[in-house]
Coordinates of C-alpha atoms and ligand atoms in Angstrom, one line a residue:
M6 CA -2.7 -45.3 -12.7
T7 CA -5.5 -43.3 -14.5
A8 CA -5.3 -42.5 -18.1
M9 CA -3.7 -39.2 -18.7
N10 CA -5.6 -37.7 -21.7
A11 CA -6.4 -34.0 -21.3
D12 CA -3.6 -31.8 -22.1
P13 CA -3.5 -28.5 -20.2
I14 CA -1.6 -26.6 -22.7
P15 CA -4.2 -25.6 -25.3
L16 CA -6.4 -24.5 -22.4
A17 CA -3.6 -22.4 -20.9
Q18 CA -3.0 -20.8 -24.2
A19 CA -6.6 -20.1 -24.6
L20 CA -6.8 -18.4 -21.1
M21 CA -3.5 -16.5 -21.8
R22 CA -4.9 -15.1 -25.0
R23 CA -7.7 -13.3 -23.0
P24 CA -6.0 -10.1 -21.9
S25 CA -7.5 -10.2 -18.3
I26 CA -5.9 -7.5 -16.6
T27 CA -7.6 -6.7 -13.2
P28 CA -10.4 -6.5 -12.8
N29 CA -11.6 -7.1 -16.4
E30 CA -12.0 -11.0 -17.0
A31 CA -11.9 -10.4 -20.7
G32 CA -13.4 -13.8 -21.5
A33 CA -11.0 -15.7 -19.4
L34 CA -13.6 -16.9 -16.9
D35 CA -15.8 -17.8 -20.0
V36 CA -13.0 -20.1 -21.1
C37 CA -12.9 -21.7 -17.6
Q38 CA -16.6 -21.9 -17.6
A39 CA -16.9 -23.7 -21.0
A40 CA -14.2 -26.3 -20.0
L41 CA -15.6 -27.0 -16.7
A42 CA -19.0 -27.2 -17.8
G43 CA -17.9 -29.6 -20.5
I44 CA -16.5 -32.1 -17.9
G45 CA -19.8 -31.9 -16.1
F46 CA -19.3 -29.2 -13.5
A47 CA -22.3 -26.9 -12.5
V48 CA -20.8 -23.4 -12.9
K49 CA -22.1 -20.1 -11.4
R50 CA -20.9 -16.6 -11.8
Y51 CA -20.8 -14.2 -8.8
K52 CA -20.4 -10.6 -9.8
F53 CA -19.4 -7.8 -7.3
G54 CA -18.8 -4.3 -8.6
A55 CA -16.6 -4.6 -11.6
V56 CA -15.4 -8.0 -10.8
D57 CA -16.7 -11.3 -12.1
N58 CA -16.0 -14.6 -10.2
L59 CA -16.8 -18.1 -10.8
Y60 CA -17.6 -21.0 -8.6
A61 CA -18.0 -24.6 -10.2
R62 CA -18.7 -27.9 -8.6
F63 CA -18.8 -31.5 -9.7
G64 CA -20.8 -33.7 -7.3
A65 CA -22.9 -32.8 -4.2
E66 CA -21.4 -34.8 -1.4
A67 CA -18.9 -33.9 1.2
P68 CA -16.0 -33.6 1.4
N69 CA -15.7 -30.7 -1.0
F70 CA -12.1 -30.3 -2.3
C71 CA -11.6 -26.9 -3.9
F72 CA -9.1 -25.6 -6.4
A73 CA -8.8 -21.8 -6.1
G74 CA -6.9 -19.2 -8.3
H75 CA -7.1 -16.0 -10.2
V76 CA -7.4 -15.4 -13.9
D77 CA -6.6 -11.8 -13.6
V78 CA -3.0 -10.6 -14.6
V79 CA -0.9 -7.5 -13.9
P80 CA -0.4 -5.2 -16.9
P81 CA 2.3 -6.4 -19.3
G82 CA 4.6 -3.5 -19.4
E83 CA 7.0 -2.8 -22.3
N84 CA 9.7 -4.4 -24.3
W85 CA 8.5 -8.0 -24.5
S86 CA 10.3 -10.1 -27.1
C87 CA 6.8 -11.6 -28.0
D88 CA 3.0 -10.7 -27.7
P89 CA 2.4 -10.8 -23.9
F90 CA -1.2 -12.2 -24.8
G91 CA -0.1 -14.3 -27.7
A92 CA 0.8 -17.5 -25.6
E93 CA 3.6 -18.4 -27.9
I94 CA 5.7 -21.6 -27.5
R95 CA 9.4 -21.1 -28.2
G96 CA 11.9 -23.9 -27.5
G97 CA 9.6 -25.7 -25.0
L98 CA 8.7 -22.5 -23.1
L99 CA 5.2 -20.9 -23.0
Y100 CA 5.5 -17.0 -23.0
G101 CA 2.8 -14.5 -22.1
R102 CA 1.2 -12.8 -19.0
G103 CA -0.1 -15.5 -16.6
A104 CA 2.3 -18.3 -17.8
A105 CA 3.7 -18.3 -14.1
D106 CA 1.1 -16.3 -12.3
M107 CA -1.2 -18.3 -12.7
K108 CA -3.5 -19.1 -15.8
T109 CA -1.3 -22.3 -16.4
A110 CA -2.1 -23.5 -13.0
I111 CA -5.7 -23.2 -13.4
A112 CA -5.5 -25.0 -16.8
A113 CA -3.5 -27.7 -15.0
M114 CA -6.2 -28.0 -12.3
I115 CA -8.9 -28.4 -14.9
A116 CA -7.1 -30.9 -16.8
A117 CA -6.2 -32.8 -13.7
S118 CA -9.9 -32.8 -12.8
E119 CA -10.9 -34.0 -16.2
N120 CA -8.3 -36.8 -16.0
F121 CA -9.3 -37.8 -12.4
I122 CA -13.0 -37.8 -13.1
A123 CA -12.6 -39.9 -16.4
G124 CA -10.3 -42.5 -14.7
A125 CA -12.0 -42.6 -11.3
Q126 CA -14.6 -45.3 -10.4
R127 CA -17.1 -43.5 -8.5
F128 CA -15.7 -41.4 -5.8
K129 CA -17.3 -39.8 -2.6
G130 CA -17.1 -36.1 -2.4
S131 CA -16.9 -33.1 -4.6
I132 CA -14.4 -31.2 -6.6
S133 CA -14.8 -27.5 -6.9
F134 CA -13.2 -24.4 -8.4
L135 CA -13.1 -20.8 -6.9
L136 CA -11.8 -18.5 -9.6
T137 CA -11.7 -14.8 -9.3
C138 CA -10.5 -11.7 -11.4
D139 CA -9.5 -9.6 -8.5
E140 CA -6.5 -10.9 -6.8
E141 CA -3.8 -8.7 -8.3
G142 CA -5.8 -5.6 -7.5
A143 CA -7.6 -4.6 -4.4
A144 CA -9.1 -8.1 -3.8
V145 CA -12.1 -6.6 -2.3
E146 CA -14.7 -7.8 -4.9
G147 CA -13.2 -11.1 -5.7
T148 CA -12.6 -14.2 -3.5
K149 CA -13.7 -12.7 -0.2
P150 CA -17.5 -11.7 -1.0
T151 CA -17.6 -14.9 -3.3
L152 CA -16.9 -17.1 -0.4
A153 CA -19.3 -15.1 1.9
A154 CA -22.0 -15.6 -0.9
L155 CA -21.4 -19.4 -1.2
A156 CA -21.5 -19.7 2.7
A157 CA -24.8 -18.0 2.7
E158 CA -26.0 -20.4 0.2
G159 CA -24.9 -23.3 2.5
V160 CA -21.7 -24.3 0.6
R161 CA -19.1 -26.0 2.7
F162 CA -15.4 -26.3 2.0
D163 CA -13.3 -29.1 3.4
H164 CA -9.9 -28.3 2.0
C165 CA -8.5 -26.0 -0.5
L166 CA -5.4 -25.9 -2.8
V167 CA -4.5 -22.5 -4.4
G168 CA -2.4 -22.6 -7.6
E169 CA -0.1 -19.6 -6.9
P170 CA 3.4 -20.0 -8.3
T171 CA 5.0 -21.2 -5.1
S172 CA 8.1 -22.9 -6.5
E173 CA 11.5 -21.6 -6.6
A174 CA 14.4 -23.6 -8.2
R175 CA 12.2 -26.4 -9.5
V176 CA 8.5 -27.1 -9.6
G177 CA 7.3 -28.6 -6.4
D178 CA 10.2 -27.6 -4.1
I179 CA 7.9 -25.4 -2.1
I180 CA 4.4 -25.6 -0.6
K181 CA 3.1 -22.4 1.0
N182 CA 1.2 -23.5 4.2
G183 CA 0.9 -19.9 5.3
R184 CA 1.6 -16.3 4.4
R185 CA 2.5 -13.4 6.6
G186 CA 0.1 -10.6 7.2
S187 CA 1.0 -7.2 5.8
L188 CA 0.1 -3.7 7.0
N189 CA 1.0 -0.3 5.4
V190 CA 0.4 2.7 7.5
V191 CA 1.0 6.5 6.8
I192 CA 1.6 8.8 9.8
N193 CA 1.1 12.4 9.5
M194 CA 2.5 14.7 12.2
D195 CA 1.2 18.4 12.1
G196 CA 3.0 21.2 14.1
K197 CA 3.1 24.8 13.3
Q198 CA 5.4 26.5 10.7
G199 CA 7.8 29.2 11.7
H200 CA 11.3 30.6 11.6
V201 CA 13.9 28.4 13.0
A202 CA 15.5 31.5 14.8
Y203 CA 12.2 31.7 16.8
P204 CA 11.3 28.2 17.6
H205 CA 9.0 29.2 20.6
R206 CA 6.6 30.6 18.1
A207 CA 6.7 27.4 16.0
L208 CA 6.2 23.6 16.6
N209 CA 8.4 21.2 14.8
P210 CA 6.5 18.0 14.0
V211 CA 9.8 16.3 12.9
T212 CA 10.8 15.9 16.6
P213 CA 7.6 13.7 17.7
L214 CA 7.7 12.0 14.5
I215 CA 11.2 10.7 14.9
E216 CA 10.6 9.8 18.5
T217 CA 7.5 7.9 17.3
L218 CA 9.4 5.9 14.8
A219 CA 12.2 5.1 17.3
A220 CA 9.7 3.8 19.8
L221 CA 8.0 1.7 17.1
K222 CA 11.4 0.3 15.9
A223 CA 12.5 -0.3 19.6
R224 CA 9.7 -2.8 20.3
R225 CA 10.6 -6.5 19.5
L226 CA 7.2 -7.5 18.0
D227 CA 7.7 -11.3 18.9
D228 CA 10.2 -14.1 18.6
G229 CA 8.5 -15.9 15.7
A230 CA 5.6 -18.1 15.6
P231 CA 5.2 -21.8 14.6
G232 CA 6.2 -21.7 10.8
F233 CA 7.0 -18.0 10.8
D234 CA 10.0 -15.7 11.4
P235 CA 9.6 -12.9 13.8
S236 CA 7.3 -10.1 12.8
N237 CA 9.1 -7.1 11.4
L238 CA 8.5 -3.3 11.0
E239 CA 10.2 -1.3 8.6
V240 CA 10.0 2.4 8.0
T241 CA 9.9 2.8 4.3
S242 CA 9.9 6.7 3.9
I243 CA 10.2 9.8 6.0
D244 CA 9.0 12.8 4.0
V245 CA 9.1 16.6 5.0
G246 CA 9.9 18.0 1.6
N247 CA 11.4 21.2 3.1
A248 CA 13.8 22.8 0.8
T249 CA 14.9 25.5 3.1
H250 CA 17.3 25.8 6.1
N251 CA 15.5 28.3 8.1
V252 CA 11.9 27.3 8.1
I253 CA 10.3 24.8 10.5
P254 CA 8.0 22.8 8.6
Q255 CA 4.3 22.4 9.2
R256 CA 4.1 18.7 8.4
A257 CA 6.2 15.6 8.6
R258 CA 5.1 12.3 7.1
A259 CA 6.5 8.7 7.4
R260 CA 5.3 5.5 5.9
L261 CA 5.9 2.1 7.2
N262 CA 5.2 -1.6 6.7
I263 CA 4.8 -4.4 9.0
R264 CA 5.1 -8.2 8.0
F265 CA 3.5 -10.0 10.8
N266 CA 2.9 -13.6 11.9
T267 CA 0.0 -15.2 13.7
N268 CA 0.9 -13.3 17.0
H269 CA -0.8 -10.3 15.6
D270 CA -3.5 -8.8 13.4
G271 CA -3.5 -5.7 11.5
E272 CA -6.1 -3.9 13.8
S273 CA -4.1 -4.2 17.1
L274 CA -0.9 -3.3 15.3
F275 CA -2.6 -0.2 13.8
T276 CA -3.9 0.8 17.4
W277 CA -0.4 0.4 18.8
I278 CA 1.0 2.6 16.1
K279 CA -1.8 5.1 16.8
E280 CA -1.3 5.1 20.5
T281 CA 2.4 5.5 20.2
A282 CA 2.4 8.4 17.9
E283 CA -0.6 10.2 19.7
A284 CA 1.5 10.0 23.0
R285 CA 4.6 11.7 21.3
A286 CA 2.4 14.2 19.5
S287 CA 0.7 15.3 22.7
A288 CA 3.9 15.6 24.5
Y289 CA 4.8 18.2 22.1
G290 CA 1.6 19.7 21.4
A291 CA 1.5 18.4 17.8
R292 CA -1.2 16.5 16.1
A293 CA -1.1 13.0 14.6
S294 CA -3.3 11.5 11.9
F295 CA -3.2 8.2 10.2
S296 CA -4.1 6.3 7.2
I297 CA -4.1 2.5 6.3
S298 CA -2.9 2.3 2.7
S299 CA -3.3 -1.5 2.8
Q300 CA -3.7 -4.3 4.9
S301 CA -3.8 -8.1 4.6
K302 CA -4.4 -10.9 7.1
C303 CA -1.9 -13.7 7.7
F304 CA -2.8 -17.4 7.1
Y305 CA -1.4 -20.5 8.6
T306 CA -2.4 -24.2 8.0
A307 CA -0.5 -26.2 10.7
P308 CA 1.5 -29.2 9.1
G309 CA -0.8 -32.3 9.2
A310 CA -2.7 -34.7 7.2
F311 CA -3.5 -32.1 4.4
T312 CA 0.0 -30.8 3.9
D313 CA 1.3 -34.5 4.1
L314 CA -1.2 -35.3 1.4
I315 CA 0.2 -32.6 -0.9
S316 CA 3.8 -33.5 -0.1
A317 CA 3.2 -37.1 -0.9
A318 CA 1.6 -36.2 -4.3
V319 CA 4.7 -34.0 -4.9
Q320 CA 7.1 -36.7 -4.0
E321 CA 5.0 -39.2 -6.1
T322 CA 5.0 -36.8 -9.2
F323 CA 8.3 -34.8 -9.1
G324 CA 10.4 -37.3 -7.2
H325 CA 11.6 -34.9 -4.4
T326 CA 10.2 -33.8 -1.1
P327 CA 8.9 -30.2 -0.8
V328 CA 9.4 -27.8 2.1
L329 CA 6.7 -26.0 3.7
A330 CA 7.2 -22.3 3.8
T331 CA 5.3 -19.0 4.9
T332 CA 7.5 -16.5 3.0
G333 CA 6.7 -14.2 0.2
G334 CA 3.7 -11.9 -0.5
T335 CA 0.0 -12.4 0.2
S336 CA -2.6 -14.4 -1.7
D337 CA -6.4 -15.0 -1.6
A338 CA -5.6 -18.0 0.8
R339 CA -5.9 -15.3 3.5
F340 CA -9.7 -15.2 2.9
I341 CA -10.1 -19.0 2.2
K342 CA -8.5 -19.9 5.6
D343 CA -11.6 -18.6 7.3
Y344 CA -13.5 -21.4 5.6
C345 CA -11.3 -24.5 5.5
P346 CA -7.6 -25.5 5.7
V347 CA -5.7 -24.1 2.6
A348 CA -2.3 -24.5 1.2
E349 CA -0.7 -23.3 -2.1
L350 CA 1.2 -25.2 -4.8
G351 CA 2.2 -24.0 -8.3
L352 CA 4.7 -23.5 -10.9
R353 CA 8.2 -21.6 -10.3
N354 CA 7.7 -17.8 -9.6
E355 CA 10.9 -16.7 -11.1
T356 CA 9.3 -14.6 -14.0
A357 CA 6.0 -13.8 -12.4
H358 CA 4.9 -10.1 -13.1
M359 CA 8.1 -9.7 -15.3
V360 CA 8.7 -8.9 -18.9
D361 CA 8.6 -12.3 -21.0
E362 CA 6.9 -14.1 -18.2
H363 CA 7.2 -17.8 -19.1
C364 CA 7.1 -21.4 -18.0
A365 CA 8.4 -24.8 -19.2
V366 CA 5.4 -26.5 -21.2
E367 CA 6.5 -29.8 -19.5
D368 CA 6.2 -28.2 -16.2
V369 CA 2.5 -27.4 -16.7
R370 CA 1.9 -31.0 -17.7
T371 CA 3.8 -32.3 -14.7
L372 CA 1.9 -29.9 -12.5
A373 CA -1.4 -31.3 -13.9
R374 CA -0.4 -34.8 -13.1
C375 CA 0.6 -33.7 -9.5
Y376 CA -2.9 -32.1 -9.1
E377 CA -4.5 -35.3 -10.3
T378 CA -2.4 -37.2 -7.8
V379 CA -3.6 -34.9 -5.0
L380 CA -7.2 -35.7 -5.9
R381 CA -6.5 -39.5 -6.1
R382 CA -4.9 -39.5 -2.8
Y383 CA -7.5 -37.2 -1.3
F384 CA -10.5 -39.2 -2.3
A385 CA -8.9 -42.5 -1.7
T386 CA -8.9 -41.5 2.1
Q387 CA -12.6 -40.8 2.0
Ligands
ZN418 ZN1 -0.9 -14.8 -8.3

């Protein structure tokens, strides 16, 4: 056992008191930079557009074990029982934006690194931090270009652990070793407006749109993939906005979302949607147009030595065995997976993005011990 000295809570509070709503870091990265530099990390900032990012590294050798996360938070909304940026502790609970998602995890990772470095006899390898302020937003000026810039500098990553709040009933019950991809598409079908009594002079776009959606829904995308449920398409809206009974509308529009596994990528799914709609449009002489409102890749880290190591650290620290899951929304791990195996482990997500977001103070401290155990086990095998 190493001596557990650094407490993550003051650092978590300092981070939570910076109102770093995407994409403004509002001093949160400065807090991280000061804390990391104080332990001996070499820290560099990477600015893309309005977004500030941070990369810090302790050591120069391989393997490079990276902790990743985001200091940005979603807007607080209204009706909090406390200051959303006050980081108040009440009854053993720490309240504020970022208490679950995910400033506390960053504080835990930094405290874990400090304690590991202080307690370790020399270890072979490096510990690094990849922190962004653009995860909750468009995520185009954050982790993705920072990784590309680091790769151009010759930086290599061996394994990465992201501190997203993956846990459900209790901390450490779930490790995310993958996330589904997501594709949001809008289909516009244009016909020709006219009188319902004279349909030969008009062209109703509703008919080819309905046939398109039926054809899309009729396809079974797959039967699942290792670690994943079957991919799924949902039509989320059909909009015509026609208040009359006697007018054939000019345009009909539909929105849909696909959550997909490793059998697919966003490009091929979009091509399929496009071709399906264009075929129905041309059969009626209508015109189809499209837009992608958002798209994210899926990631998957096959169960193996890396996930076993994290599971063992959870078992050692929390006393229960976590399950691997690929459910839930997206995360920056979808970018990191192009560089090294990546998994996610963090606090409970029950109050993430909610009013009165909070976490248990002791959970943050235990999570820090768990992250330290990950480091100890990781570098013990090198
Ligand atoms: Zn998050």
